[in-house]
PDB file of C-alpha atoms in Angstrom:
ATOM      1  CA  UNK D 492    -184.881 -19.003-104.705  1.00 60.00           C
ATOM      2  CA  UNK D 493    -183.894 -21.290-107.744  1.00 63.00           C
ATOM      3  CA  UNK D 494    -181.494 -20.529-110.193  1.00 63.00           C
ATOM      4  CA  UNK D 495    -182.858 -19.111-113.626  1.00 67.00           C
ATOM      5  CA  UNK D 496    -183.160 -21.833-116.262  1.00 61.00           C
ATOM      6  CA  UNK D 497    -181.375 -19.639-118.824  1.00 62.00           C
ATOM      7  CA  UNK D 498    -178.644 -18.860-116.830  1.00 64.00           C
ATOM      8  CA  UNK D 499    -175.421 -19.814-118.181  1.00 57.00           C
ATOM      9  CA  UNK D 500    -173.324 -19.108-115.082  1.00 57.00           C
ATOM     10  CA  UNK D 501    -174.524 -21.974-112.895  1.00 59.00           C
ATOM     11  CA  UNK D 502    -173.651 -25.896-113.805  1.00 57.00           C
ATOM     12  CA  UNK D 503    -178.093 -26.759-113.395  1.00 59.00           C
ATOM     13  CA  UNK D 504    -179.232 -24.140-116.352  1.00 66.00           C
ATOM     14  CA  UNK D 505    -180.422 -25.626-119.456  1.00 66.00           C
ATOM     15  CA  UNK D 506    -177.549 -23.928-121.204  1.00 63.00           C
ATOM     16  CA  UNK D 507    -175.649 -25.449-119.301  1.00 63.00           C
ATOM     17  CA  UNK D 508    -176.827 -28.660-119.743  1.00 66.00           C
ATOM     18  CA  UNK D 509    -176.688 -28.524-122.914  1.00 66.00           C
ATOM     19  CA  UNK D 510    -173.828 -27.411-123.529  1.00 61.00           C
ATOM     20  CA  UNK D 511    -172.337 -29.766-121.856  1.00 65.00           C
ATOM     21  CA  UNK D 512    -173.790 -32.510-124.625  1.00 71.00           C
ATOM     22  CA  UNK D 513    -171.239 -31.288-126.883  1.00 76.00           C
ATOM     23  CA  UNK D 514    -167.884 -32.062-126.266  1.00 77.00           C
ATOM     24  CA  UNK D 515    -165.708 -29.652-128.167  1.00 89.00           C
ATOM     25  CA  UNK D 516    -166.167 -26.437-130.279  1.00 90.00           C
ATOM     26  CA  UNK D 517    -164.301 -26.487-133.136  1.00 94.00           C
ATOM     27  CA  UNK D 518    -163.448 -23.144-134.887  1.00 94.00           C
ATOM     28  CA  UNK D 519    -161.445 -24.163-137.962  1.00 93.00           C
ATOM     29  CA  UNK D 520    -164.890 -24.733-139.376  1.00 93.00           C
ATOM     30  CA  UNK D 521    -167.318 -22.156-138.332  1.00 90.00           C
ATOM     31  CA  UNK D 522    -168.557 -19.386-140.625  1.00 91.00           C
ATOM     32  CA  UNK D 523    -166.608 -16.508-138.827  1.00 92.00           C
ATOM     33  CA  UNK D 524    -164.061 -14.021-139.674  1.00 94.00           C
ATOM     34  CA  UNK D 525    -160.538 -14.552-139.472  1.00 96.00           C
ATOM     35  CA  UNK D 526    -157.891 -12.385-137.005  1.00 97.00           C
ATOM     36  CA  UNK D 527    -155.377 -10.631-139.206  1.00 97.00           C
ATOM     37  CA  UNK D 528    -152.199  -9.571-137.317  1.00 98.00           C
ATOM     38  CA  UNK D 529    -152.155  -5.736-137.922  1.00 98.00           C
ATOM     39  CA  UNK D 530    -148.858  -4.618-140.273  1.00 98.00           C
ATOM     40  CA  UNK D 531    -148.000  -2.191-137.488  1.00 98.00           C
ATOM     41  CA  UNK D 532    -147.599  -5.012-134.746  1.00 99.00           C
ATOM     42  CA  UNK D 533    -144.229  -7.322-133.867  1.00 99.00           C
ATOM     43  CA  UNK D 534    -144.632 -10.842-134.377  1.00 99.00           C
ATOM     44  CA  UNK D 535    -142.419 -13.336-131.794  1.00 99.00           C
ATOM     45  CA  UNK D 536    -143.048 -17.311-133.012  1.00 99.00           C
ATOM     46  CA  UNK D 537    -142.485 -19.435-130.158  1.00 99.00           C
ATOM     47  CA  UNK D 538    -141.673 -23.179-129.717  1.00 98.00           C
ATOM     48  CA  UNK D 539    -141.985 -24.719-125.834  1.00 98.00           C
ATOM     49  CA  UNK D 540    -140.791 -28.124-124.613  1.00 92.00           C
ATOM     50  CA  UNK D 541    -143.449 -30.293-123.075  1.00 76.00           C
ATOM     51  CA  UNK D 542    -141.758 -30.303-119.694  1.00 86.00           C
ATOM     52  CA  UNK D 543    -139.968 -26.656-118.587  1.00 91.00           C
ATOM     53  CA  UNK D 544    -142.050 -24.732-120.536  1.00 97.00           C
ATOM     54  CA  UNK D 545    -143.523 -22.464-117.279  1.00 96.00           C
ATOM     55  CA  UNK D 546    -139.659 -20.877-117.653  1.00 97.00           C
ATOM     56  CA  UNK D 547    -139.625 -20.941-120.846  1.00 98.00           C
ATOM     57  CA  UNK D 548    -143.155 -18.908-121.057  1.00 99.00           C
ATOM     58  CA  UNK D 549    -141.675 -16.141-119.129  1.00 98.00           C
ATOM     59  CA  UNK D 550    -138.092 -15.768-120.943  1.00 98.00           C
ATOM     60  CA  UNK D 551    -140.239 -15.408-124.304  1.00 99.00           C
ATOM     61  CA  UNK D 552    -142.912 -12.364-122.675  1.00 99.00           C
ATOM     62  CA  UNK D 553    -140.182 -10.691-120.493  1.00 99.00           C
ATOM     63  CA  UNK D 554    -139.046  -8.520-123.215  1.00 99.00           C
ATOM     64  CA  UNK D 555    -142.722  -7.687-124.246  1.00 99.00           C
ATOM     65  CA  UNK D 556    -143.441  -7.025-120.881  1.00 99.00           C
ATOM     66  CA  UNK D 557    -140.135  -5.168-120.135  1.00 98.00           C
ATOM     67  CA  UNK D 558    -140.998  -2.759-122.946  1.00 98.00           C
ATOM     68  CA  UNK D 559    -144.810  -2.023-121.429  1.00 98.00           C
ATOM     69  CA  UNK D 560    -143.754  -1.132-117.811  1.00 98.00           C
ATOM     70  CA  UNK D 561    -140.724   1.066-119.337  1.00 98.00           C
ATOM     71  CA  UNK D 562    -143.781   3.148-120.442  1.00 98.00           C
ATOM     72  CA  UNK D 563    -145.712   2.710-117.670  1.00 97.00           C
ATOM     73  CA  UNK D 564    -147.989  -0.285-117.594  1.00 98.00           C
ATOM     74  CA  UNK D 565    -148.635  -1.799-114.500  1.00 94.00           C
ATOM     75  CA  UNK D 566    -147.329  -5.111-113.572  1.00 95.00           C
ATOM     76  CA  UNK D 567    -150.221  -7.495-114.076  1.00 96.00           C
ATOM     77  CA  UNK D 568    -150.099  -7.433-117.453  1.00 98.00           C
ATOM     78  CA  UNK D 569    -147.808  -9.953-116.424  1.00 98.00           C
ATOM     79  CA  UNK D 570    -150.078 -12.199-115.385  1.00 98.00           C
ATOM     80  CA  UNK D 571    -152.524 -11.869-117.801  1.00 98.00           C
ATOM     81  CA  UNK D 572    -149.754 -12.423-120.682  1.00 99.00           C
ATOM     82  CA  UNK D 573    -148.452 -15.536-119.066  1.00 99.00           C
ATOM     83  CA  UNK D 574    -151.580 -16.944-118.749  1.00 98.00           C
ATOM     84  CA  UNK D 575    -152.676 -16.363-121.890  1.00 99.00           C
ATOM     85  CA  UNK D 576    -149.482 -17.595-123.636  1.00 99.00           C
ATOM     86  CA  UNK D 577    -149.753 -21.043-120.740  1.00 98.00           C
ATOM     87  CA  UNK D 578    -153.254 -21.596-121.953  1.00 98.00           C
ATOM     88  CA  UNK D 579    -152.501 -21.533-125.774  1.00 98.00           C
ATOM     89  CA  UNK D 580    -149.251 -24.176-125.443  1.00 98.00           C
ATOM     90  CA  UNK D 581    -151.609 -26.439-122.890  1.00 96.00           C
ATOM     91  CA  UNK D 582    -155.182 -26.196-124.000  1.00 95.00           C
ATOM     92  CA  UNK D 583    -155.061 -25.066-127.737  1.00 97.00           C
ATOM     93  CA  UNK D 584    -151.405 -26.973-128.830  1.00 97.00           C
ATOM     94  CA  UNK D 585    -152.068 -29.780-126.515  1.00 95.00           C
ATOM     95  CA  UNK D 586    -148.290 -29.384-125.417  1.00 95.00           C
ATOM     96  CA  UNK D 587    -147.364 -30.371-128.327  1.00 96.00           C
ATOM     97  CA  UNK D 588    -143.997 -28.988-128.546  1.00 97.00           C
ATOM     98  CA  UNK D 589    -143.964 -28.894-132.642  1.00 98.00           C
ATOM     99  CA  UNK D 590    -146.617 -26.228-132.447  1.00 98.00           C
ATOM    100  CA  UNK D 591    -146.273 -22.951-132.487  1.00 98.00           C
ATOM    101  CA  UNK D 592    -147.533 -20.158-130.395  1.00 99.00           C
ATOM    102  CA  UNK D 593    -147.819 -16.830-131.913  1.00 99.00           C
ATOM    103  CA  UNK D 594    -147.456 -13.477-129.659  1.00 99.00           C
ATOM    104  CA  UNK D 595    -148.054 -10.384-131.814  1.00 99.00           C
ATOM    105  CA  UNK D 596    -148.034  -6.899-130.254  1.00 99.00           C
ATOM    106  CA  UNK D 597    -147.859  -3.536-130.274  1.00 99.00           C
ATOM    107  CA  UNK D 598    -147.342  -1.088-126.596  1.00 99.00           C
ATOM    108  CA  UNK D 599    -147.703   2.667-127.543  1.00 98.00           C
ATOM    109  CA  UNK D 600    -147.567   5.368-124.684  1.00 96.00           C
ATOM    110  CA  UNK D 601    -150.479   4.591-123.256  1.00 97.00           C
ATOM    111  CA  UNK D 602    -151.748   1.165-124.027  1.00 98.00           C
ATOM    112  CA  UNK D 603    -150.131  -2.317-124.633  1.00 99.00           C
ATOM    113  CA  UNK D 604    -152.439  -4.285-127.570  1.00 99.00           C
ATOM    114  CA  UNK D 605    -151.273  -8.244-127.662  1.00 99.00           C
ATOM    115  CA  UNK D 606    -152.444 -11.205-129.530  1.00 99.00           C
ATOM    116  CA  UNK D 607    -152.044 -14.612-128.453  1.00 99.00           C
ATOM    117  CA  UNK D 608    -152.177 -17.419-131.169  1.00 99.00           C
ATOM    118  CA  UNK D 609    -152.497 -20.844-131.100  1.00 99.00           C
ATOM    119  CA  UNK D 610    -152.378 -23.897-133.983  1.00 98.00           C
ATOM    120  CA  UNK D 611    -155.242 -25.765-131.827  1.00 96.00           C
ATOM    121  CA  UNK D 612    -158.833 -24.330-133.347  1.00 93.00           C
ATOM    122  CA  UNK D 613    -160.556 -26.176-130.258  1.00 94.00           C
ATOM    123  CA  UNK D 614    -161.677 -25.743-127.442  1.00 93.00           C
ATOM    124  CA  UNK D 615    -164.495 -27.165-124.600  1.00 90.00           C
ATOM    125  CA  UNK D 616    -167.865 -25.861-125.103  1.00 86.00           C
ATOM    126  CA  UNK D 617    -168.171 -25.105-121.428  1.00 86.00           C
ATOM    127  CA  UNK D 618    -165.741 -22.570-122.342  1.00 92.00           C
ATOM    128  CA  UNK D 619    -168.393 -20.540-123.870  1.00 87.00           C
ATOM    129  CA  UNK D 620    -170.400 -19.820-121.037  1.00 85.00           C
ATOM    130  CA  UNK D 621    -167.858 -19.127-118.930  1.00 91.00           C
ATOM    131  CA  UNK D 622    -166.355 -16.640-121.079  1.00 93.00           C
ATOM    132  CA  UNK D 623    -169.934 -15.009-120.832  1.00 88.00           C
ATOM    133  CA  UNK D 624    -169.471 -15.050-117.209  1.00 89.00           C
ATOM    134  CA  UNK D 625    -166.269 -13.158-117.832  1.00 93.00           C
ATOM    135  CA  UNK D 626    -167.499 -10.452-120.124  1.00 92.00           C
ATOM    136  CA  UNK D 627    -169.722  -9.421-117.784  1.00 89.00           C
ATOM    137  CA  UNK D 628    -167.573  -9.180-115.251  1.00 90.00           C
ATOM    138  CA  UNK D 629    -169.557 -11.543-112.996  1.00 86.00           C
ATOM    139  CA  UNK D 630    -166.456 -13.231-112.659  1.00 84.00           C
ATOM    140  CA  UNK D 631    -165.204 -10.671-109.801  1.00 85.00           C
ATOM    141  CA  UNK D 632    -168.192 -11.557-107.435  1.00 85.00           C
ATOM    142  CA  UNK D 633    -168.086 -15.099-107.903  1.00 82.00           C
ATOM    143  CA  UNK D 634    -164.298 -16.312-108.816  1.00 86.00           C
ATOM    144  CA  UNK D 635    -164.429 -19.555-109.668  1.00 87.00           C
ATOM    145  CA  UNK D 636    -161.747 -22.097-111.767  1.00 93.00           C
ATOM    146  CA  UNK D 637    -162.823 -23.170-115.114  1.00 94.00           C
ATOM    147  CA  UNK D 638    -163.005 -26.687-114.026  1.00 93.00           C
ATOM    148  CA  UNK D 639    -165.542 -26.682-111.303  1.00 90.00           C
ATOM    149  CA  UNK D 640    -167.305 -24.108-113.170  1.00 88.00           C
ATOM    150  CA  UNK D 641    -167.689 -26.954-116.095  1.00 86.00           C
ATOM    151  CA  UNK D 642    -168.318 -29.989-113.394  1.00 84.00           C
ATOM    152  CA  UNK D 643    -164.894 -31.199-115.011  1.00 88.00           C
ATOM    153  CA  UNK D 644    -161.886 -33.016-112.401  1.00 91.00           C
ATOM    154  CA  UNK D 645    -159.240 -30.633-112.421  1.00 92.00           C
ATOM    155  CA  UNK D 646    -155.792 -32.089-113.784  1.00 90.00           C
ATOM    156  CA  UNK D 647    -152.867 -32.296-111.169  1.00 87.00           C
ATOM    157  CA  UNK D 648    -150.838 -29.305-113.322  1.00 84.00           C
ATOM    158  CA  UNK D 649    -153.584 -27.148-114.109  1.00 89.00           C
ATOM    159  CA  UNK D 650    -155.855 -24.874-111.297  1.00 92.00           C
ATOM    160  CA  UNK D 651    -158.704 -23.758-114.086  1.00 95.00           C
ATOM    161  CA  UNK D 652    -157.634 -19.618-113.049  1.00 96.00           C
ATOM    162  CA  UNK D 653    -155.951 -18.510-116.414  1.00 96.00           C
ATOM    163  CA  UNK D 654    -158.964 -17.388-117.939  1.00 97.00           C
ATOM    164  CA  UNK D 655    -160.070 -15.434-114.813  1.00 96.00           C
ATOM    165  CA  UNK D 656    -156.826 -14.028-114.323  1.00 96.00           C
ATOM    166  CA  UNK D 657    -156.566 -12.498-117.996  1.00 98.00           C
ATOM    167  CA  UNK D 658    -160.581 -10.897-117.209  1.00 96.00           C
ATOM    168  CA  UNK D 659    -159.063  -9.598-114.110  1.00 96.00           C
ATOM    169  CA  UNK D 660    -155.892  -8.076-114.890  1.00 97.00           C
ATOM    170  CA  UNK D 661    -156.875  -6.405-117.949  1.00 98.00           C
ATOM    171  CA  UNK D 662    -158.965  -3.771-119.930  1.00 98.00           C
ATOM    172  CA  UNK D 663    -160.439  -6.223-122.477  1.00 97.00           C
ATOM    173  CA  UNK D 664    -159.869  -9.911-123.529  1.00 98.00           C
ATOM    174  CA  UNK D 665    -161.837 -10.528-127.303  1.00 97.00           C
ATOM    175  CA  UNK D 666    -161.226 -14.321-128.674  1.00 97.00           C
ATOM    176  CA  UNK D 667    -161.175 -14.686-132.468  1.00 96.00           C
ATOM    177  CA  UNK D 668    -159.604 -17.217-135.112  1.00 97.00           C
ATOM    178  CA  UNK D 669    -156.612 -16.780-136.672  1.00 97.00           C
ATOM    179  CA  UNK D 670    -155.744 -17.342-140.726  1.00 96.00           C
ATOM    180  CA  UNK D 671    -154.739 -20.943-139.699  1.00 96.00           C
ATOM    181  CA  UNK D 672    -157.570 -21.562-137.862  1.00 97.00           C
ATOM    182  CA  UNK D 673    -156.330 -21.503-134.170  1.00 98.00           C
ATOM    183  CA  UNK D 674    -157.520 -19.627-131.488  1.00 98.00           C
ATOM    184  CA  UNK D 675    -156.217 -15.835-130.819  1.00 98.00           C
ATOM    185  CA  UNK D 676    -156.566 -14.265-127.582  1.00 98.00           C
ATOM    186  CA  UNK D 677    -156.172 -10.761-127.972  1.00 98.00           C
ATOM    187  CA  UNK D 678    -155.542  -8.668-124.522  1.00 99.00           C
ATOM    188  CA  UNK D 679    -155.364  -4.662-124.058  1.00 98.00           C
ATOM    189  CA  UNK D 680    -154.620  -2.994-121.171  1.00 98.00           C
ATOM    190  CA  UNK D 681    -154.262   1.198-121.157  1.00 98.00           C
ATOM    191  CA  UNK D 682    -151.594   2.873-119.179  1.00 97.00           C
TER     192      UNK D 682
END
C-alpha cells in the first residue's frame, strides 16, 4: 500500500516535500513565547573549543548528572544530556566557540528538570517533522538518524541519533525559545 500523502514521517509526503522547499526555520522571529529560566533552577554558562569539545561536554554535565543518580536517576539521563548539550554547540552555535551554551536545572527527589540553551535561533525545517515523529513515539518502531530521515548526506562527525536518543532516554523533551532568541531544549526524566 502507498504511503499517506499527509504523512510527515516518510521523505515522499507532501509535507515532506514541502518542507523541504524551505531551508531553515528561524525562531528569533516567530510570534511565540519566550522560555524563562525558572528562579528556583541553577544556571551553568558554558564555552567549548571547536575541536575537544566531546570531553569537554561531559566535564561540564558530570556534576549535573552526578547530583541526579545520587538521588536515584537512572543512568541515561546521561545520554540524553550529552546529546542535547552536543546538539546545541554543533547545530544551534555552529561550533562557534564564542557562543555560549546555557544548561539550567533543577533535580528534586524524584525528577531531574533541565534546559538546554543555545545562541543559534535556527534550525532545518526537516527538523519539524521529525520531531513529530518523536512526540509520538513512532520513533521506537522505526529508529532512524535525522539525516536520512531528511534525504540530507550525513557529515563525517555527526550520525543524525541525538535527537532520537534524548526521545528515548527520557520522560519528555518540549523545544521552546529562549529570551535571546536561541533554541532551549528542555528534558525531564522522573526517578
Amino acid at each position: 500500500m502507498a504511503n499517506d500523502i499527509f504523512s510527515e514521517g516518510t521523505l515522499d509526503s507532501l509535507v515532506a516535500q514541502a518542507v523541504a522547499e524551505i531551508p531553515d526555520v528561524d525562531i528569533r522571529i516567530l510570534n511565540v513565547q519566550n522560555y524563562h529560566i525558572p528562579s528556583d533552577y541553577v544556571v551553568v554558562e558554558s564555552k567549548f573549543s571547536s575541536d575537544n569539545y566531546g570531553s569537554e561536554i561531559r566535564g561540564v554535565i558530570k556534576p549535573i548528572i552526578e547530583e541526579a543518580e545520587n538521588k536515584g536517576c537512572n543512568p541515561n539521563l546521561h545520554t540524553a544530556l550529552y546529546e542535547a548539550v552536543l546538539n546545541a554547540h554543533q547545530h544551534g552555535n555552529k561550533l562557534n566557540p564564542d557562543k555560549k551554551v546555557k544548561i539550567c536545572y533543577k533535580i528534586t527527589d524524584n525528577i531531574a528538570e533541565i534546559g538546554v540553551v543555545d545562541q543559534g535561533g535556527k534550525f532545518k525545517v526537516a527538523f519539524i517533522p521529525f520531531i513529530f515523529k518523536h512526540k509520538r513515539k513512532d520513533h521506537e518502531a522505526n529508529f532512524i538518524d535525522f539525516y536520512r530521515f531528511a534525504g540530507l548526506q550525513k557529515p563525517a562527525t555527526n550520525n543524525g541519533t541525538g535527537t532520537s536518543f534524548m526521545h528515548t532516554y527520557v520522560d519528555n523533551v518540549s523545544y521552546f525559545r529562549s529570551e535571546e532568541g536561541g533554541l532551549v531544549v528542555h528534558i525531564t526524566k522522573s526517578f
